Short mmCIF file of C-alpha atoms in Angstrom, two decimals:
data_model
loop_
_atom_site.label_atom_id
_atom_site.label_comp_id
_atom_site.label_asym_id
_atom_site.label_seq_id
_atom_site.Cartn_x
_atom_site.Cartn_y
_atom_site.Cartn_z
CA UNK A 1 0.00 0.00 0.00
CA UNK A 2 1.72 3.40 -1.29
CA UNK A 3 1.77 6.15 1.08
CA UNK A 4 2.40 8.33 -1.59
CA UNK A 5 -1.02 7.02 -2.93
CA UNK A 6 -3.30 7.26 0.61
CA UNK A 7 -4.40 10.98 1.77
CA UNK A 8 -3.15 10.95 5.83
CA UNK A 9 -6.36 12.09 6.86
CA UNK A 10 -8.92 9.51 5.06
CA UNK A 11 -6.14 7.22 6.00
CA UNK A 12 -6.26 7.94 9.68
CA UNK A 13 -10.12 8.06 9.80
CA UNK A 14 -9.98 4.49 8.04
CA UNK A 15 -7.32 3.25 10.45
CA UNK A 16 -9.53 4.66 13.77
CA UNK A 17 -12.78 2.92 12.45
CA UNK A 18 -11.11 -0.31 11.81
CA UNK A 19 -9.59 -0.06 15.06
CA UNK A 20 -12.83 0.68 17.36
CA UNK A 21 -14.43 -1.67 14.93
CA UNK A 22 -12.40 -5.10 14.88
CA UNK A 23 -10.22 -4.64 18.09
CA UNK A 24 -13.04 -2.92 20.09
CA UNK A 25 -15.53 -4.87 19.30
CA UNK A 26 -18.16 -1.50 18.20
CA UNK A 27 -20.44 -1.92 15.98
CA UNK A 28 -20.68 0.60 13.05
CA UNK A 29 -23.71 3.03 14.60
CA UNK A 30 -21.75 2.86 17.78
CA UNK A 31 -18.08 4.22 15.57
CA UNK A 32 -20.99 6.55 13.84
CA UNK A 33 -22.08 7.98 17.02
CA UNK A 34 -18.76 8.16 18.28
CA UNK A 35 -16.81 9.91 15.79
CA UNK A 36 -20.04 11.70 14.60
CA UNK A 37 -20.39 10.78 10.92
CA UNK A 38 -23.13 8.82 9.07
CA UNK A 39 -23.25 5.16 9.68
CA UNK A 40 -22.87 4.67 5.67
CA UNK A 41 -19.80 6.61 5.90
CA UNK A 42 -18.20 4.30 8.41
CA UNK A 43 -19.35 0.81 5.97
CA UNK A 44 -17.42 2.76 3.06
CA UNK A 45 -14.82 2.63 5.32
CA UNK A 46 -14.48 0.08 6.56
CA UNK A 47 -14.52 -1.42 3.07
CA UNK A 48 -11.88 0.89 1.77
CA UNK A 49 -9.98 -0.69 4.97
CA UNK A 50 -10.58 -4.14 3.58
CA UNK A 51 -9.92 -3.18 -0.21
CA UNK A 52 -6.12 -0.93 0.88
CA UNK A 53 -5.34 -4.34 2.70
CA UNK A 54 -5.19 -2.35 5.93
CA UNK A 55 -7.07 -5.26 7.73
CA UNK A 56 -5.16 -8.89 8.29
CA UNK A 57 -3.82 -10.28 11.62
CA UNK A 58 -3.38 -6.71 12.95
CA UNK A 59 -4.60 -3.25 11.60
CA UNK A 60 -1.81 -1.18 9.66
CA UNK A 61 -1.53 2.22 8.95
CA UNK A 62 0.64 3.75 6.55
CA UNK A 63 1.27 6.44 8.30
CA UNK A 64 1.96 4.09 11.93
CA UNK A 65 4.95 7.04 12.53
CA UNK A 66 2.53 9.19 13.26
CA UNK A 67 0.38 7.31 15.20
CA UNK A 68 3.49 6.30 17.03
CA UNK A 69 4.25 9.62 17.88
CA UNK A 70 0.70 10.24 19.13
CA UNK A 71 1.15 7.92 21.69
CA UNK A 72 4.27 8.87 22.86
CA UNK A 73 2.70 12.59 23.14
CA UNK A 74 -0.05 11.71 25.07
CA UNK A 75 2.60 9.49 27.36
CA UNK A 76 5.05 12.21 28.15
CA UNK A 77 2.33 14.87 28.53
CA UNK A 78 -0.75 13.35 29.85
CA UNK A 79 -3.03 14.80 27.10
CA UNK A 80 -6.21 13.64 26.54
CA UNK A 81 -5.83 13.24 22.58
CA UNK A 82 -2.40 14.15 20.35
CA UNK A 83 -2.87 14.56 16.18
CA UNK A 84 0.24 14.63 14.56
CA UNK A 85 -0.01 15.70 11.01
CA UNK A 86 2.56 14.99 8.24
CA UNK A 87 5.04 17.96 7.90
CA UNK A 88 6.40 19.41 4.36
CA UNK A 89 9.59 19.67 4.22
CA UNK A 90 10.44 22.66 2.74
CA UNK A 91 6.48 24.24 2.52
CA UNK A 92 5.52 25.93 5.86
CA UNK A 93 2.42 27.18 4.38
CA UNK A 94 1.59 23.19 2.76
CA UNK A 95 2.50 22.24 6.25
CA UNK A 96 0.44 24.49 8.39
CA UNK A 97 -2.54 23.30 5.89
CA UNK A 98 -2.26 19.38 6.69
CA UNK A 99 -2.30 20.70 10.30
CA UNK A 100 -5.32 22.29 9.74
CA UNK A 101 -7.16 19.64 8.15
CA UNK A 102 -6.19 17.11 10.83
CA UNK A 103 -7.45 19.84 13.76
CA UNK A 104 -10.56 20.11 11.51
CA UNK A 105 -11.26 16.72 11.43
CA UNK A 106 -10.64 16.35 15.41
CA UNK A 107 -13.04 19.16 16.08
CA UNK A 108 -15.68 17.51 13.89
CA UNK A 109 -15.62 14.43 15.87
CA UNK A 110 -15.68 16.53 19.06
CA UNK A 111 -18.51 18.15 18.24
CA UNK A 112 -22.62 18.03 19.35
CA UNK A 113 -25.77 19.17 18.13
CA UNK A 114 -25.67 21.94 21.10
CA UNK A 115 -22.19 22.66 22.17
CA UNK A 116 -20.91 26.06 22.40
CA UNK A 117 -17.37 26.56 20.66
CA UNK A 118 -15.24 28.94 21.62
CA UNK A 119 -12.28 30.27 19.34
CA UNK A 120 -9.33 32.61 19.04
CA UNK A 121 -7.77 34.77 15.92
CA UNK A 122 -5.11 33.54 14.32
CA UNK A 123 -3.17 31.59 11.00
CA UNK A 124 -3.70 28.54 12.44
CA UNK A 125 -7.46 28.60 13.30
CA UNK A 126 -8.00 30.40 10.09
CA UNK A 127 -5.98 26.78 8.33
CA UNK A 128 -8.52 24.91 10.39
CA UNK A 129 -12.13 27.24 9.21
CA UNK A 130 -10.56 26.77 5.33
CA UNK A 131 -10.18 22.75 5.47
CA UNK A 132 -14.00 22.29 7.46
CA UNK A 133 -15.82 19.76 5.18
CA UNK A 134 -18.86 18.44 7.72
CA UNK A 135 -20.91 15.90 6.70
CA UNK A 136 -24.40 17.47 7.80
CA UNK A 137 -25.05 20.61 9.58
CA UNK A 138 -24.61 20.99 13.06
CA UNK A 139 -26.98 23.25 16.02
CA UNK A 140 -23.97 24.71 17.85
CA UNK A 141 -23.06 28.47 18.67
CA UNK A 142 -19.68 29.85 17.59
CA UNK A 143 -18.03 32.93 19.91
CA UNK A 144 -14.67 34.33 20.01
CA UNK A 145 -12.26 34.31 23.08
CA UNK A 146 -10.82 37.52 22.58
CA UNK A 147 -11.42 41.38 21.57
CA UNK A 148 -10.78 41.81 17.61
CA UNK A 149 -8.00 43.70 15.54
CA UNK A 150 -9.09 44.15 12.36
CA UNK A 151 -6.22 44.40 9.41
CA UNK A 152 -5.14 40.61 8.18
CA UNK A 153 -7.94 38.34 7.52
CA UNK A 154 -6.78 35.71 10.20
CA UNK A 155 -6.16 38.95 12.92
CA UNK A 156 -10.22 39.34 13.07
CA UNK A 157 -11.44 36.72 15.28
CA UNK A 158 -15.31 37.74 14.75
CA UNK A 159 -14.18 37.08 10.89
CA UNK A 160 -13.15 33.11 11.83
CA UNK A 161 -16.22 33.08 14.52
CA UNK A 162 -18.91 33.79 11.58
CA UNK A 163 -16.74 32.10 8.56
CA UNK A 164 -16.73 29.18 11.42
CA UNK A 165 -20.42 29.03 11.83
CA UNK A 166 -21.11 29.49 8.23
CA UNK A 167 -19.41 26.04 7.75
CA UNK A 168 -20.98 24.21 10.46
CA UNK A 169 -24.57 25.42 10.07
CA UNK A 170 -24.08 27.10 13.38
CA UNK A 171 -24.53 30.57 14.61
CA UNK A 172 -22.21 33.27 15.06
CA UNK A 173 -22.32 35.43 18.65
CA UNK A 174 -19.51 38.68 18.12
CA UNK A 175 -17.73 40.43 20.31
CA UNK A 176 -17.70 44.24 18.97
CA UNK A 177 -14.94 45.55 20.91
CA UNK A 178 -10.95 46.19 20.57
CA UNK A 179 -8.38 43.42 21.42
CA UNK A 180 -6.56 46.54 23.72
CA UNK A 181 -8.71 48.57 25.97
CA UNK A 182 -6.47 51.51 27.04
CA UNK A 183 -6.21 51.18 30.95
CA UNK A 184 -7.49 48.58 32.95
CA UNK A 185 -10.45 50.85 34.07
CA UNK A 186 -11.23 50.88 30.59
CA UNK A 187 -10.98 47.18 29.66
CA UNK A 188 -13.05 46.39 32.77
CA UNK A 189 -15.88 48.56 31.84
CA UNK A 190 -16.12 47.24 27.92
CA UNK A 191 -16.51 43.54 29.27
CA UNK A 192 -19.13 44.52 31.69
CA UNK A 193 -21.20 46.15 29.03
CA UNK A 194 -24.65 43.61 28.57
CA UNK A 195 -23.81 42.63 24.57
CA UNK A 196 -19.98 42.04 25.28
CA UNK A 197 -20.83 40.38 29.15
CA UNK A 198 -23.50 38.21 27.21
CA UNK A 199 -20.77 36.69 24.92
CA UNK A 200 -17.97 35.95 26.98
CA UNK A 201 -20.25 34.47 29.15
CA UNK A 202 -21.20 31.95 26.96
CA UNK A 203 -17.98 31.56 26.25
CA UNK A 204 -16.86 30.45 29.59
CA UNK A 205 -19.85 27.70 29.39
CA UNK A 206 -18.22 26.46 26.13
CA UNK A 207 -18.20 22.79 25.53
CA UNK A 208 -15.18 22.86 22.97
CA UNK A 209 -12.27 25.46 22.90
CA UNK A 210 -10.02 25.90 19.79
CA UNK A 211 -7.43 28.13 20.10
CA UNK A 212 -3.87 29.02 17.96
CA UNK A 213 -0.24 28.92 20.10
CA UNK A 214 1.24 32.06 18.95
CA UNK A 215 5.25 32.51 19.03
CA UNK A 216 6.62 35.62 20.09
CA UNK A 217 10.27 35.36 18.56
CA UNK A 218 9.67 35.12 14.87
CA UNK A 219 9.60 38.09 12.76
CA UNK A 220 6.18 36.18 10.85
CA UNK A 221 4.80 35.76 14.46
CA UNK A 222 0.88 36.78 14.46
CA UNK A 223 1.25 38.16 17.92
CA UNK A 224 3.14 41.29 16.56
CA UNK A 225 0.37 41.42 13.94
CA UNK A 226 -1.96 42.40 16.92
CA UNK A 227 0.58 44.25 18.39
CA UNK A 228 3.49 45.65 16.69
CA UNK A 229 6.05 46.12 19.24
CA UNK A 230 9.71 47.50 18.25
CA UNK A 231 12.48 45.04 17.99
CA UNK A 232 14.03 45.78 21.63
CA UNK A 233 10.77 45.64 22.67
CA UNK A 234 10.93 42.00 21.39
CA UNK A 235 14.41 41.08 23.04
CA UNK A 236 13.19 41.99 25.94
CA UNK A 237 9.97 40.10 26.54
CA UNK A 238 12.38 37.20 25.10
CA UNK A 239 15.20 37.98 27.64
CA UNK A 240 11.93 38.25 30.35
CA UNK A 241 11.13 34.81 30.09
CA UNK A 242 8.26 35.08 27.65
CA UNK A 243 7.35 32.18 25.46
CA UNK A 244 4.24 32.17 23.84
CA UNK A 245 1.11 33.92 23.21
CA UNK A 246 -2.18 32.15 24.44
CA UNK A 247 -5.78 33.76 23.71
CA UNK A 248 -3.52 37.47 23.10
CA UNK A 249 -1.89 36.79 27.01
CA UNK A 250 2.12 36.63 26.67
CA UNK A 251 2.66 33.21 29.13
CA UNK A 252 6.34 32.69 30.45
CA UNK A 253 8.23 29.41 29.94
CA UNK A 254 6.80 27.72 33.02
CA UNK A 255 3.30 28.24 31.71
CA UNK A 256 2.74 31.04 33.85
CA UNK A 257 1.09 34.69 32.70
CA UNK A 258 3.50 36.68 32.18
CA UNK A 259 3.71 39.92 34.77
CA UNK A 260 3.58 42.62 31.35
CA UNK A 261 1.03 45.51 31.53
CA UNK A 262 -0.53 44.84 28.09
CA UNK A 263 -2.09 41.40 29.35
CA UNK A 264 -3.87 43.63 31.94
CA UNK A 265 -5.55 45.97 29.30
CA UNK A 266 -6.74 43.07 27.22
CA UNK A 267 -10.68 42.50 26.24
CA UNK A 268 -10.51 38.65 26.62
CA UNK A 269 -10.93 35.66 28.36
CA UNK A 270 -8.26 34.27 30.54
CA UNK A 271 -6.80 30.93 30.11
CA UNK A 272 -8.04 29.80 33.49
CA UNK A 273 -11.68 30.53 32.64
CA UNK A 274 -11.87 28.02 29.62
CA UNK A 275 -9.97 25.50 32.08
CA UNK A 276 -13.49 23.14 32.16
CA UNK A 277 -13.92 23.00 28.93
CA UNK A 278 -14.70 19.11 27.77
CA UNK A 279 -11.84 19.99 25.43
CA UNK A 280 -9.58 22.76 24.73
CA UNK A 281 -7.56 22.03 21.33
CA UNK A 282 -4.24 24.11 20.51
CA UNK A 283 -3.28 24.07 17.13
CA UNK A 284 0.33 24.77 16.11
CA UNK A 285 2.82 23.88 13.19
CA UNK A 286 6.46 24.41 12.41
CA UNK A 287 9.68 24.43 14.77
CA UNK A 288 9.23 27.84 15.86
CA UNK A 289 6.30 26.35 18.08
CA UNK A 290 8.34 23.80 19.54
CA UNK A 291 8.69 26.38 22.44
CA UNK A 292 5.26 28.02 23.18
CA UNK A 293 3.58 24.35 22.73
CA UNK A 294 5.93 23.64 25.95
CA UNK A 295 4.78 26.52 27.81
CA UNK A 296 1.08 25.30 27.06
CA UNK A 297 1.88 21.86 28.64
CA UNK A 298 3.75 23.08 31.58
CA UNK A 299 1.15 25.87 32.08
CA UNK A 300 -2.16 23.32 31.37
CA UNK A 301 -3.60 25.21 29.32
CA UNK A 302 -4.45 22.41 26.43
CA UNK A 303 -6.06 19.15 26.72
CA UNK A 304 -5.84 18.33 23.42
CA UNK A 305 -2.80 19.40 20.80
CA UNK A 306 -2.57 19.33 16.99
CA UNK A 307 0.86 19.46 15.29
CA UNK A 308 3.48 18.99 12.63
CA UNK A 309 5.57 15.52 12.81
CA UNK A 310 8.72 17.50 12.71
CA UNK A 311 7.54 19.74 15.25
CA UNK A 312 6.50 17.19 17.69
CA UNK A 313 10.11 15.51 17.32
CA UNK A 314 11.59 18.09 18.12
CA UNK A 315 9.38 18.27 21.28
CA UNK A 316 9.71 15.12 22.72
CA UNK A 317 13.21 15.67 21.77
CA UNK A 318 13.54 18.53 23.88
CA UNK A 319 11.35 17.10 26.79
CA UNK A 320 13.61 14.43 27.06
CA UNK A 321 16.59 16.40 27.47
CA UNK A 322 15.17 18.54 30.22
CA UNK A 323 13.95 15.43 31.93
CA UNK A 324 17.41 13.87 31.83
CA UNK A 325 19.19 17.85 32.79
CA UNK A 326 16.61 17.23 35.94
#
């Protein structure tokens, strides 16, 4: 069986059906239910299993690295689910799009007739609105997690909210406010008013989180697309201790918020107050993530994580050295 000639993600949805289906013993309206597609879709694939030759003594995969590095994910981090998508060597932009379409396809199966979803701005979000394809239309409510700032198309988060609902059959709720209030006074004051209050409430109650990992040491890093900050400005949230951006909040290495006046003039949601979410998904690609995603896990910010095979390497790579430093 070519990989070359196998799509990873019809692939990986053939190798989970088989799975729940001949080692788990479910029976196909149970996998339906379960992953949230038609019954006749699961039957196709099953066959498709049977036709690739993915079913004999033990289910195969052609893509079992990946799978493999799921599992070690989930093992060093205690995640509740890890997607690793193939990376393009070479094509950042091809790459962040098979990321996107494997976070798209995680976030249909997690997904009920409904459940409130609850998003953030961002390139990576945007990758995972472009590569929706749902079966049937769903009855949930789309909000944002953050304040907008309009300019670049993935910047606007009430843009990806309403794109996002469009393509689910859902409906949009919008926050019409700035990302940056100008003084805390200020900020506190536009979330209190009744239309913004009414959203982010709802957003708190959300079922299903899906949120970007932004880097802050890149020069192509969306964070300074929100907020263009001069180059020392940079070095020295980098030379702080700063590691990633998280719903617009700069967190610190140790998955802490970092102590920088901005975070305290933003019109958003903390990370704490999407903490009972049934599942918050972060959605990264490329090496440059390799050290925000850390941040995420050490901070707990993520119960579910969607990234690049090279970036997820590099990860474990990296966790094991610091485990063997301690």
């Amino acid at each position: 069986m070519a990989e070359r000639n196998l799509d990873f993600e019809l692939a990986r949805q053939i190798h989970t059906v088989l799975v729940l289906h001949f080692l788990e013993g479910l029976k196909q309206f149970e996998i339906a239910e379960k992953l949230n597609m038609s019954t006749s879709k699961v039957n196709r694939l099953i066959t498709q299993g049977h036709r690739l030759g993915m079913v004999k003594i033990s289910i195969e995969s052609p893509f079992a690295r990946l799978t493999d590095l799921e599992s070690q994910l989930v093992g060093a981090t205690g995640l509740g689910t890890a997607v690793v998508a193939p990376t393009v060597s070479g094509n950042a932009e091809t790459t962040l799009k098979q990321v996107g379409l494997a976070a798209a396809n995680l976030l249909l199966e997690s997904l009920r007739d409904g459940d409130v979803l609850a998003i953030t701005g961002g390139k990576a979000v945007s990758a995972v609105v472009d590569n929706l394809n749902p079966e049937q239309e769903l009855d949930i409510t789309v909000v944002p997690l953050t304040g907008g700032v309009q300019g670049k198309y993935y910047t606007d988060v009430n843009h990806l909210v309403t794109r996002m609902a469009e393509r689910l059959g859902g409906k949009a709720m919008l926050v019409h406010a700035p990302l940056f209030a100008e003084s805390r006074t200020q900020r506190d004051m536009v979330k209190n008013m009744a239309p913004i209050k009414e959203v982010f409430d709802l957003a708190r109650s959300a079922t299903v989180a899906l949120t970007g990992i932004g880097s802050i040491e890149p020069l192509g890093s969306s964070y300074y697309d929100l907020n263009p900050l001069p180059e020392s400005d940079r070095k020295m949230l980098v030379g702080l201790g700063v590691a990633a951006e998280f719903m617009a909040h700069l967190v610190g290495e140790t998955g802490v918020i970092a102590d920088y006046e901005l975070n305290s003039r933003l019109v958003a949601l903390s990370p704490s107050e999407i903490s009972s979410c049934r599942k918050v998904i972060g959605v990264a690609a490329g090496l440059q993530k390799v050290r925000p995603v850390q941040a995420m896990l050490n901070g707990k910010f993520i119960n579910s994580l969607v990234m690049d095979e090279e970036a997820v390497s590099a990860l474990l790579a990296e966790m094991g050295r610091m485990k063997h430093v301690a």
